[in-house]
Coordinates of C-alpha atoms and ligand atoms in Angstrom, one line a residue:
M152 CA 0.1 0.1 -3.8
C153 CA 3.0 2.4 -3.8
G154 CA 4.9 4.6 -0.9
I155 CA 5.2 8.4 -1.8
F156 CA 6.9 10.9 -0.2
G157 CA 8.0 15.2 -0.6
V158 CA 9.3 17.8 0.9
R159 CA 9.4 22.1 0.1
G160 CA 11.7 24.5 1.3
H161 CA 14.7 22.5 2.6
D162 CA 18.3 22.9 1.0
D163 CA 18.9 18.7 0.8
A164 CA 15.1 18.4 -0.4
V165 CA 16.6 15.3 -2.4
G166 CA 18.4 13.2 0.3
L167 CA 15.4 13.9 2.3
T168 CA 13.2 12.2 0.2
K169 CA 15.5 9.6 -0.5
L170 CA 15.7 8.7 2.8
G171 CA 12.3 8.8 3.6
L172 CA 11.3 6.5 0.2
F173 CA 13.2 4.0 1.8
S174 CA 11.7 3.9 4.8
L175 CA 8.5 3.6 2.8
Q176 CA 10.3 0.4 0.1
H177 CA 7.6 -1.6 1.7
R178 CA 4.7 0.0 -0.3
G179 CA 6.9 -0.8 -3.5
Q180 CA 9.4 -2.7 -4.5
E181 CA 9.4 -2.7 -8.1
S182 CA 10.5 0.9 -8.9
A183 CA 11.7 4.5 -7.9
G184 CA 12.2 7.7 -8.6
I185 CA 12.6 11.2 -7.2
V186 CA 12.6 14.4 -9.4
A187 CA 13.9 17.6 -7.8
V188 CA 13.1 21.2 -8.6
E189 CA 15.6 24.0 -8.2
N190 CA 14.2 28.0 -8.9
G191 CA 10.8 26.4 -10.9
A192 CA 13.2 23.5 -12.9
A193 CA 12.7 19.9 -12.8
R194 CA 14.8 17.2 -13.2
G195 CA 14.2 13.6 -12.9
V196 CA 15.2 10.7 -11.6
R197 CA 13.4 6.7 -12.2
S198 CA 15.3 3.4 -12.5
M199 CA 13.6 -0.2 -11.8
G200 CA 13.8 -1.8 -8.5
L201 CA 14.8 -0.3 -4.7
V202 CA 15.4 2.2 -4.1
S203 CA 18.4 1.2 -3.3
D204 CA 19.1 0.8 -6.8
M205 CA 18.5 4.2 -7.9
P206 CA 22.0 5.4 -10.4
L207 CA 24.1 6.8 -7.3
L208 CA 25.6 9.8 -10.2
Q209 CA 22.3 10.7 -12.2
L210 CA 21.1 10.9 -8.2
E211 CA 24.2 13.6 -6.6
A212 CA 23.2 15.8 -9.9
L213 CA 19.9 16.6 -8.6
R214 CA 19.5 19.5 -6.8
G215 CA 16.1 21.9 -5.5
T216 CA 15.2 22.9 -2.0
L217 CA 11.6 20.7 -3.4
A218 CA 11.4 17.1 -4.2
I219 CA 9.2 14.4 -5.1
G220 CA 9.8 10.6 -4.7
H221 CA 8.1 7.3 -5.0
T222 CA 8.3 3.6 -4.7
R223 CA 6.0 1.6 -6.4
Y224 CA 4.8 -2.2 -6.2
S225 CA 4.9 -4.7 -9.0
T226 CA 2.2 -5.5 -11.1
A227 CA 1.2 -8.2 -13.4
G228 CA 2.0 -7.0 -17.1
S229 CA 3.0 -3.4 -16.7
S230 CA 6.7 -3.8 -15.1
S231 CA 8.2 -0.6 -17.3
I232 CA 10.1 2.1 -16.8
E233 CA 7.5 3.7 -18.7
N234 CA 5.5 3.1 -15.5
A235 CA 7.6 4.3 -12.9
Q236 CA 6.8 7.5 -11.4
P237 CA 6.8 10.3 -10.3
V238 CA 5.8 11.1 -13.6
L239 CA 7.8 14.5 -14.9
V240 CA 6.1 16.5 -18.2
S241 CA 6.1 19.9 -19.1
S242 CA 3.6 22.4 -19.5
R243 CA 2.7 25.5 -20.7
G244 CA 2.3 26.7 -17.3
G245 CA 5.6 25.5 -15.9
H246 CA 6.7 21.3 -15.9
I247 CA 4.8 19.2 -13.7
A248 CA 5.9 16.0 -11.7
L249 CA 3.9 13.6 -9.8
A250 CA 3.7 10.7 -7.3
H251 CA 0.2 8.6 -7.2
N252 CA -1.0 6.1 -4.3
G253 CA -4.1 4.7 -5.0
N254 CA -6.2 3.5 -8.2
L255 CA -8.3 5.8 -10.5
T256 CA -12.0 3.7 -11.2
N257 CA -12.7 5.8 -14.2
A258 CA -8.9 6.6 -15.7
G259 CA -10.2 4.4 -19.0
E260 CA -13.4 6.9 -19.7
L261 CA -10.8 9.8 -18.6
R262 CA -8.4 8.5 -20.7
A263 CA -10.5 8.1 -24.3
D264 CA -11.6 11.0 -24.3
L265 CA -8.7 12.8 -23.6
E266 CA -7.7 10.5 -26.9
E267 CA -10.7 11.6 -28.1
S268 CA -9.6 15.4 -28.3
G269 CA -5.6 14.4 -29.8
S270 CA -3.7 13.7 -26.6
I271 CA -0.8 11.0 -26.2
F272 CA -0.1 9.1 -23.9
A273 CA 3.2 7.7 -22.9
S274 CA 2.4 5.4 -20.0
S275 CA -0.1 2.9 -19.2
M276 CA -1.0 4.3 -16.2
D277 CA -4.1 5.9 -14.3
S278 CA -1.9 8.6 -13.1
E279 CA -1.1 10.2 -16.4
V280 CA -4.7 11.4 -16.6
I281 CA -4.0 13.8 -14.4
V282 CA -1.0 15.2 -15.7
H283 CA -3.2 15.8 -19.0
R284 CA -6.1 17.8 -17.6
M285 CA -4.2 19.4 -15.2
A286 CA -2.6 21.2 -17.9
R287 CA -5.1 21.2 -20.3
S288 CA -6.6 24.0 -17.8
N289 CA -6.8 27.5 -18.0
A290 CA -6.8 28.2 -14.0
P291 CA -3.9 30.3 -13.1
L292 CA -3.2 28.8 -9.9
P293 CA -1.5 25.1 -9.5
E294 CA -4.1 24.5 -7.4
E295 CA -6.5 25.2 -9.0
K296 CA -5.7 23.7 -11.7
L297 CA -5.5 20.3 -9.5
V298 CA -9.1 20.9 -8.8
D299 CA -10.5 20.9 -12.7
A300 CA -8.2 17.6 -13.6
L301 CA -9.2 15.8 -10.3
R302 CA -13.4 17.3 -10.9
D303 CA -14.1 14.4 -12.4
V304 CA -12.2 11.7 -10.9
E305 CA -13.6 8.8 -8.9
G306 CA -11.2 5.7 -7.3
A307 CA -8.6 6.2 -4.2
Y308 CA -5.8 8.6 -4.9
S309 CA -2.9 10.6 -2.7
L310 CA -1.4 12.6 -4.2
L311 CA 2.4 14.8 -4.5
I312 CA 2.7 16.7 -6.8
S313 CA 4.7 19.8 -8.3
M314 CA 4.1 22.3 -10.5
A315 CA 6.5 24.9 -11.4
D316 CA 8.1 26.4 -8.0
T317 CA 4.6 24.6 -6.3
L318 CA 4.1 21.5 -3.9
L319 CA 1.0 19.8 -4.2
A320 CA -0.6 17.4 -1.8
A321 CA -4.1 16.2 -2.0
R322 CA -5.9 12.5 -0.6
D323 CA -9.4 11.4 -1.7
P324 CA -12.1 11.9 -0.7
R325 CA -13.2 9.0 1.0
G326 CA -9.6 9.0 2.2
W327 CA -8.7 5.3 0.7
R328 CA -5.1 5.7 1.2
P329 CA -2.8 7.5 4.0
L330 CA -0.9 10.7 3.9
V331 CA 0.4 12.7 6.2
L332 CA 1.9 16.1 6.5
G333 CA 4.9 16.6 9.2
R334 CA 7.0 18.9 9.9
L335 CA 11.5 19.7 9.9
N336 CA 13.2 22.5 10.0
G337 CA 10.0 24.5 9.5
A338 CA 9.5 22.8 6.6
P339 CA 6.8 21.0 5.3
V340 CA 7.2 17.6 4.0
F341 CA 4.7 14.8 3.2
A342 CA 4.9 11.2 3.5
S343 CA 2.7 7.7 3.1
E344 CA 3.4 7.0 6.9
T345 CA 5.1 8.4 9.8
C346 CA 7.5 5.8 9.6
A347 CA 9.1 8.3 6.7
L348 CA 8.7 11.3 9.2
D349 CA 10.6 9.3 11.4
I350 CA 13.9 8.6 9.2
V351 CA 14.2 11.9 8.8
G352 CA 13.6 13.7 12.3
A353 CA 10.2 15.5 10.8
T354 CA 7.6 15.8 13.6
F355 CA 4.7 14.4 12.8
E356 CA 2.0 17.1 12.6
R357 CA -1.6 16.3 11.6
E358 CA -2.8 14.5 8.4
V359 CA -3.4 15.8 5.3
E360 CA -7.6 15.3 5.4
P361 CA -10.0 13.5 3.0
G362 CA -11.3 15.6 0.3
E363 CA -8.3 18.1 0.6
I364 CA -5.7 19.8 -1.3
I365 CA -3.0 21.6 0.3
A366 CA -0.5 24.0 -1.6
V367 CA 2.9 25.6 -1.2
D368 CA 4.7 28.1 -2.4
A369 CA 7.0 31.2 -1.9
N370 CA 3.9 32.7 0.2
G371 CA 2.8 30.2 2.6
E372 CA 0.8 27.1 2.6
R373 CA -3.4 27.0 1.9
S374 CA -5.5 24.7 2.0
L375 CA -8.8 23.8 0.0
F376 CA -11.0 21.6 0.6
P377 CA -13.3 21.9 -2.9
F378 CA -14.9 19.3 -3.4
E379 CA -18.7 17.4 -2.2
R380 CA -17.9 15.1 1.3
R381 CA -18.0 11.7 0.2
E382 CA -18.6 8.9 3.3
L383 CA -14.7 7.9 4.7
K384 CA -13.6 4.6 3.1
R385 CA -10.1 4.6 4.6
C386 CA -8.3 1.1 2.7
V387 CA -8.6 -1.5 6.4
F388 CA -5.6 -3.8 4.7
E389 CA -3.3 -1.4 5.4
H390 CA -4.0 -2.1 9.3
V391 CA -4.3 -5.7 8.3
Y392 CA -1.0 -5.8 6.2
F393 CA 0.2 -2.8 4.3
A394 CA 1.4 -0.2 6.4
R395 CA 4.6 -1.0 8.3
P396 CA 3.7 -1.5 12.1
D397 CA 5.8 1.5 13.9
S398 CA 3.8 3.4 11.5
R399 CA 0.4 5.7 12.7
I400 CA -2.2 6.3 10.0
F401 CA -6.1 7.2 10.1
G402 CA -5.7 8.0 13.1
G403 CA -3.8 5.1 14.9
S404 CA -1.2 2.8 15.4
V405 CA -0.7 0.2 13.0
D406 CA 0.9 -1.6 15.8
R407 CA -1.7 -1.6 18.4
A408 CA -4.2 -2.9 15.7
R409 CA -2.1 -5.7 14.8
R410 CA -2.4 -6.6 18.1
A411 CA -5.7 -5.8 18.5
L412 CA -7.0 -7.8 15.3
G413 CA -4.8 -10.5 16.6
R414 CA -6.1 -10.7 20.0
Q415 CA -9.6 -10.6 18.6
L416 CA -8.5 -13.9 16.6
A417 CA -7.4 -15.5 19.4
R418 CA -11.5 -14.2 21.5
E419 CA -13.1 -15.7 18.1
C420 CA -10.9 -18.7 16.9
P421 CA -8.4 -20.3 19.9
V422 CA -6.6 -23.7 19.8
P423 CA -7.3 -24.8 23.7
G424 CA -4.0 -27.2 24.0
A425 CA -1.7 -25.5 21.1
D426 CA 1.8 -25.7 22.6
L427 CA 2.5 -22.0 20.6
V428 CA 1.9 -19.3 18.6
F429 CA 4.0 -17.8 15.0
S430 CA 3.7 -15.7 13.0
V431 CA 4.2 -15.6 9.2
P432 CA 7.7 -12.6 9.5
D433 CA 6.6 -9.6 8.6
S434 CA 3.6 -9.0 8.4
S435 CA 2.0 -10.8 10.9
N436 CA 4.3 -10.8 14.1
S437 CA 2.0 -7.5 15.6
A438 CA -1.2 -10.1 14.9
A439 CA 0.5 -13.7 16.9
I440 CA 1.6 -10.9 19.9
G441 CA -2.0 -10.2 20.0
F442 CA -3.0 -13.5 19.5
A443 CA 0.0 -14.9 22.0
E444 CA -1.4 -12.6 24.5
E445 CA -4.5 -13.4 24.4
S446 CA -5.1 -16.6 24.5
G447 CA -1.6 -17.4 26.7
V448 CA 0.0 -19.6 24.3
P449 CA 3.6 -18.7 23.9
Y450 CA 4.7 -16.5 21.0
E451 CA 7.6 -18.3 19.3
L452 CA 9.6 -17.5 16.4
A453 CA 9.3 -20.4 14.2
L454 CA 9.9 -19.1 10.5
I455 CA 13.0 -17.0 9.7
R456 CA 12.4 -14.8 6.6
N457 CA 15.7 -14.1 4.5
H458 CA 15.4 -10.2 3.2
Y459 CA 18.3 -10.9 1.1
V460 CA 16.4 -12.8 -1.5
G461 CA 15.4 -10.3 -3.8
R462 CA 12.6 -10.3 -5.3
T463 CA 13.6 -9.4 -9.3
F464 CA 15.8 -12.8 -8.4
I465 CA 11.7 -14.8 -7.6
Q466 CA 10.1 -15.3 -11.0
P467 CA 6.0 -15.2 -9.4
S468 CA 5.1 -18.3 -11.9
Q469 CA 2.7 -20.3 -10.0
A470 CA 5.2 -23.4 -10.4
S471 CA 8.1 -21.3 -9.1
R472 CA 5.9 -20.5 -6.2
I473 CA 7.2 -23.3 -4.0
A474 CA 11.0 -22.5 -4.6
K475 CA 10.2 -18.8 -3.3
V476 CA 8.5 -19.7 -0.5
R477 CA 11.3 -21.9 0.0
L478 CA 13.9 -19.3 -0.5
K479 CA 12.3 -16.9 1.6
F480 CA 10.9 -18.6 5.1
S481 CA 13.0 -21.8 6.6
A482 CA 11.4 -23.6 9.9
V483 CA 13.3 -23.8 13.1
R484 CA 12.7 -27.5 13.4
E485 CA 14.3 -27.4 17.9
V486 CA 10.7 -24.7 18.3
L487 CA 8.3 -26.8 15.6
D488 CA 8.8 -30.6 16.3
G489 CA 6.0 -32.8 17.5
K490 CA 4.3 -29.6 18.6
R491 CA 0.9 -28.3 18.3
V492 CA 1.2 -25.4 16.6
V493 CA -0.7 -21.8 15.8
M494 CA 0.5 -20.3 12.6
V495 CA -1.2 -16.7 12.1
D496 CA -1.4 -14.8 9.2
D497 CA -2.7 -11.3 8.2
S498 CA -4.4 -12.6 5.5
I499 CA -5.0 -15.5 2.9
V500 CA -5.1 -14.4 -1.0
R501 CA -4.3 -17.4 -3.2
G502 CA -3.6 -20.0 -0.6
T503 CA -0.8 -21.4 -2.5
T504 CA 2.2 -19.5 -0.1
T505 CA 0.9 -20.7 2.4
R506 CA 0.3 -24.3 1.5
A507 CA 3.8 -24.3 0.9
L508 CA 4.6 -22.8 4.3
V509 CA 2.3 -25.6 5.7
S510 CA 4.1 -28.1 4.0
L511 CA 7.5 -26.7 5.5
V512 CA 6.4 -26.5 9.4
R513 CA 5.2 -30.1 9.2
G514 CA 8.2 -30.4 7.2
A515 CA 9.7 -29.0 10.7
G516 CA 8.2 -32.1 13.0
A517 CA 5.1 -30.2 14.0
S518 CA 3.0 -32.8 14.8
E519 CA -0.8 -30.5 14.1
V520 CA -0.8 -27.3 11.9
H521 CA -3.9 -24.9 13.2
M522 CA -4.3 -22.0 10.8
R523 CA -5.2 -18.4 12.0
V524 CA -5.7 -15.7 9.6
S525 CA -6.6 -11.8 11.6
S526 CA -8.8 -10.8 8.7
A527 CA -11.8 -11.8 6.8
P528 CA -11.6 -14.1 4.3
V529 CA -10.6 -12.0 0.9
T530 CA -13.3 -12.5 -1.3
G531 CA -12.9 -9.9 -4.2
P532 CA -9.8 -8.1 -5.6
C533 CA -8.6 -3.9 -5.0
Y534 CA -10.0 -1.4 -7.8
Y535 CA -8.3 1.2 -5.4
G536 CA -4.6 0.3 -4.8
I537 CA -4.1 -3.1 -3.8
D538 CA -3.0 -5.3 -6.5
T539 CA -5.4 -8.3 -5.2
P540 CA -5.7 -10.9 -8.0
S541 CA -8.8 -11.8 -10.3
R542 CA -11.2 -13.0 -8.4
D543 CA -11.1 -16.4 -10.0
E544 CA -7.9 -16.6 -8.3
L545 CA -8.9 -16.0 -5.0
I546 CA -9.3 -19.2 -3.0
A547 CA -11.8 -17.7 -0.5
A548 CA -14.0 -16.7 -3.7
T549 CA -13.9 -20.0 -4.8
H550 CA -14.3 -22.3 -2.0
N551 CA -15.7 -22.6 1.4
Q552 CA -14.3 -22.6 4.4
E553 CA -13.6 -26.8 4.5
E554 CA -12.8 -26.7 1.0
I555 CA -9.9 -23.9 1.7
R556 CA -9.0 -26.0 5.3
D557 CA -8.4 -29.4 3.3
S558 CA -6.6 -27.1 0.2
L559 CA -3.9 -25.7 2.9
G560 CA -3.2 -28.8 4.9
V561 CA -3.9 -27.2 8.2
D562 CA -5.7 -29.3 11.0
S563 CA -8.1 -26.6 11.7
L564 CA -8.6 -23.3 9.8
G565 CA -10.4 -19.5 11.3
Y566 CA -11.0 -16.4 10.4
L567 CA -11.6 -13.0 11.6
T568 CA -14.7 -12.0 11.0
L569 CA -15.4 -9.2 9.3
D570 CA -16.9 -7.0 12.2
G571 CA -14.5 -8.6 14.7
M572 CA -11.8 -7.0 12.1
L573 CA -13.9 -3.9 11.7
E574 CA -13.9 -3.7 15.6
S575 CA -10.5 -3.7 16.2
V576 CA -8.4 -1.0 13.9
P577 CA -9.0 2.0 15.4
S578 CA -11.9 4.8 15.1
G579 CA -12.9 1.7 13.1
P580 CA -15.9 0.7 12.6
D581 CA -17.3 2.7 10.8
G582 CA -15.2 4.2 7.8
F583 CA -13.2 2.2 6.3
C584 CA -13.3 0.4 2.9
H585 CA -13.7 -3.6 3.3
A586 CA -14.7 -4.2 -0.3
C587 CA -12.2 -7.1 -0.8
F588 CA -14.2 -8.7 2.0
S589 CA -17.4 -7.7 2.0
G590 CA -18.3 -7.3 -1.9
D591 CA -19.6 -3.4 -0.3
Y592 CA -17.6 -1.6 -3.4
P593 CA -17.7 2.2 -2.8
T594 CA -17.6 3.1 -6.3
A595 CA -18.9 1.5 -9.4
P596 CA -16.3 -1.1 -10.7
P597 CA -13.4 0.1 -13.4
T598 CA -15.3 -0.7 -16.7
D599 CA -11.4 -2.7 -18.0
P600 CA -10.6 -4.0 -14.6
N601 CA -7.7 -5.3 -15.8
K602 CA -6.3 -2.2 -17.9
L603 CA -6.0 -0.3 -14.4
R604 CA -4.6 -2.5 -13.0
F605 CA -2.0 -0.4 -14.4
G606 CA -2.5 1.9 -12.2
C607 CA 0.5 3.7 -9.4
G608 CA 1.2 -0.3 -9.5
C609 CA -1.6 0.0 -6.5
Ligands
5GP1067 P1 -0.9 -16.6 0.0 O1 -1.2 -18.0 0.9 O2 -2.4 -15.9 -0.4 O3 -0.6 -16.9 -1.4 O4 0.2 -15.9 0.7 C1 -0.7 -14.8 1.6 C2 0.8 -14.3 2.7 O5 0.4 -13.0 1.3 C3 0.4 -13.7 3.9 O6 1.9 -13.5 4.1 C4 0.1 -12.3 3.5 O7 0.8 -11.6 4.2 C5 0.5 -12.0 2.2 N1 -0.4 -10.8 0.7 C6 -1.0 -10.5 1.5 N2 -1.7 -9.1 0.2 C7 -0.8 -9.0 -0.2 C8 0.1 -7.6 -1.1 O8 -0.7 -7.2 -2.2 N3 1.3 -8.8 -1.8 C9 2.0 -9.5 -1.1 N4 2.9 -9.4 -1.9 N5 1.8 -10.0 -0.6 C10 0.2 -9.9 0.3
SF4_1068 FE1 -7.9 -2.0 0.8 FE2 -9.8 -3.5 0.2 FE3 -10.9 -1.8 -0.3 FE4 -9.3 -2.5 -1.7 S1 -11.5 -3.1 -1.8 S2 -9.4 -0.2 -0.8 S3 -8.0 -3.4 -0.4 S4 -10.2 -2.6 1.9
MG1069 MG1 2.8 -12.3 5.1

């Protein structure tokens, strides 16, 4: 997954983009980058790690009234600076810089076609095919080049692109990933989530619509809907896990969505006689509060998260996961000792983190641990931007619920039903992708899913 931010027509475009990226850091911590455009000339800085790790001197040297930025999520095997974004190239129509959130499902085919006719690629990212296709287009305007580039592209994309002096924003026709438009002193500001508008003081104007391309240049703003309408497939996992609770995405509040998920969970899978409910911070905080509100079981802070353990310090190998969990979380004995507890989490993917957390909670004295999950079981990989592992690593794809309960070491286990989940999110239940929960994939799977996981890191 990734976070994207862009602004045009503001003297402090770089500073605003940096701030915006800080509040989109949860969408990606592997690399960060900013491209700034001054009088049509673009320069960029990309670096591995967090936004705060970006080289200050180089950032201070960036100038321009147009800037786009990107935070990239970690994916297996693709952790390299070549795959950091924004991608920046020069073309006969001027520079092209691109920041992408999502995954293209037919990038392999598109790339093979381009390579066949002589293109060479600088990264393993699916996003790079869009840049190549734009550069090849003979259309006069940047937005027309983008239409040409996106014509045969399948899959998920929220894009911010600068070409010469134009800023382009685009969202795929199914609207998989969020993208919003705000305004600051008249300047348009685009961001993955509204929390990035808030941090720069921009007011939310509207979402970039699914299938829409917005072009901003010296002549103003133009909106196009060049593609066939498709059925809406907004990612329900954004509401469940990914987006920040202070954001509004897909026409609704993430906090309200998570509380509703938690309340529905309490209705579907109550725990009679429980002493307390707690969350696995931070992603399930709002859902656990919803569970507590609906059930009347007191909400407690039983797990404390250490926010200062850098991701780079933590090795992703399976063997070190238990140590990783202990570095990241600790349990409050005074809250848990002798108690029948409800542990709420937003999702179970591999089950390894959850298993280690359960042992931590038992170690702090809990007498019974009842696990409640504010989403349906994850039974399939995501091809549209979230880096879920392959099917054989997903615990719910290979085990039934009793086996999962046993494997996690909990006294009872309850997942939200798919219907309950979809009914709980704002503007649900229709218009959402739920493929990783239901197996109902809106597109053909990529021909080489592993290669495509390189993606934008998404
Ligand atoms: P598991 O027990 O499956 O190893 O981990 C479950 C935890 O992973 C939950 O707390 C959930 O919030 C978190 N999670 C769910 N999806 C993702 C993801 O795509 N990336 C990361 N880093 N964590 C995730
Ligand atoms: Fe979201 Fe799952 Fe669909 Fe991927 S497969 S877009 S994570 S709902
Ligand atoms: Mg979590």
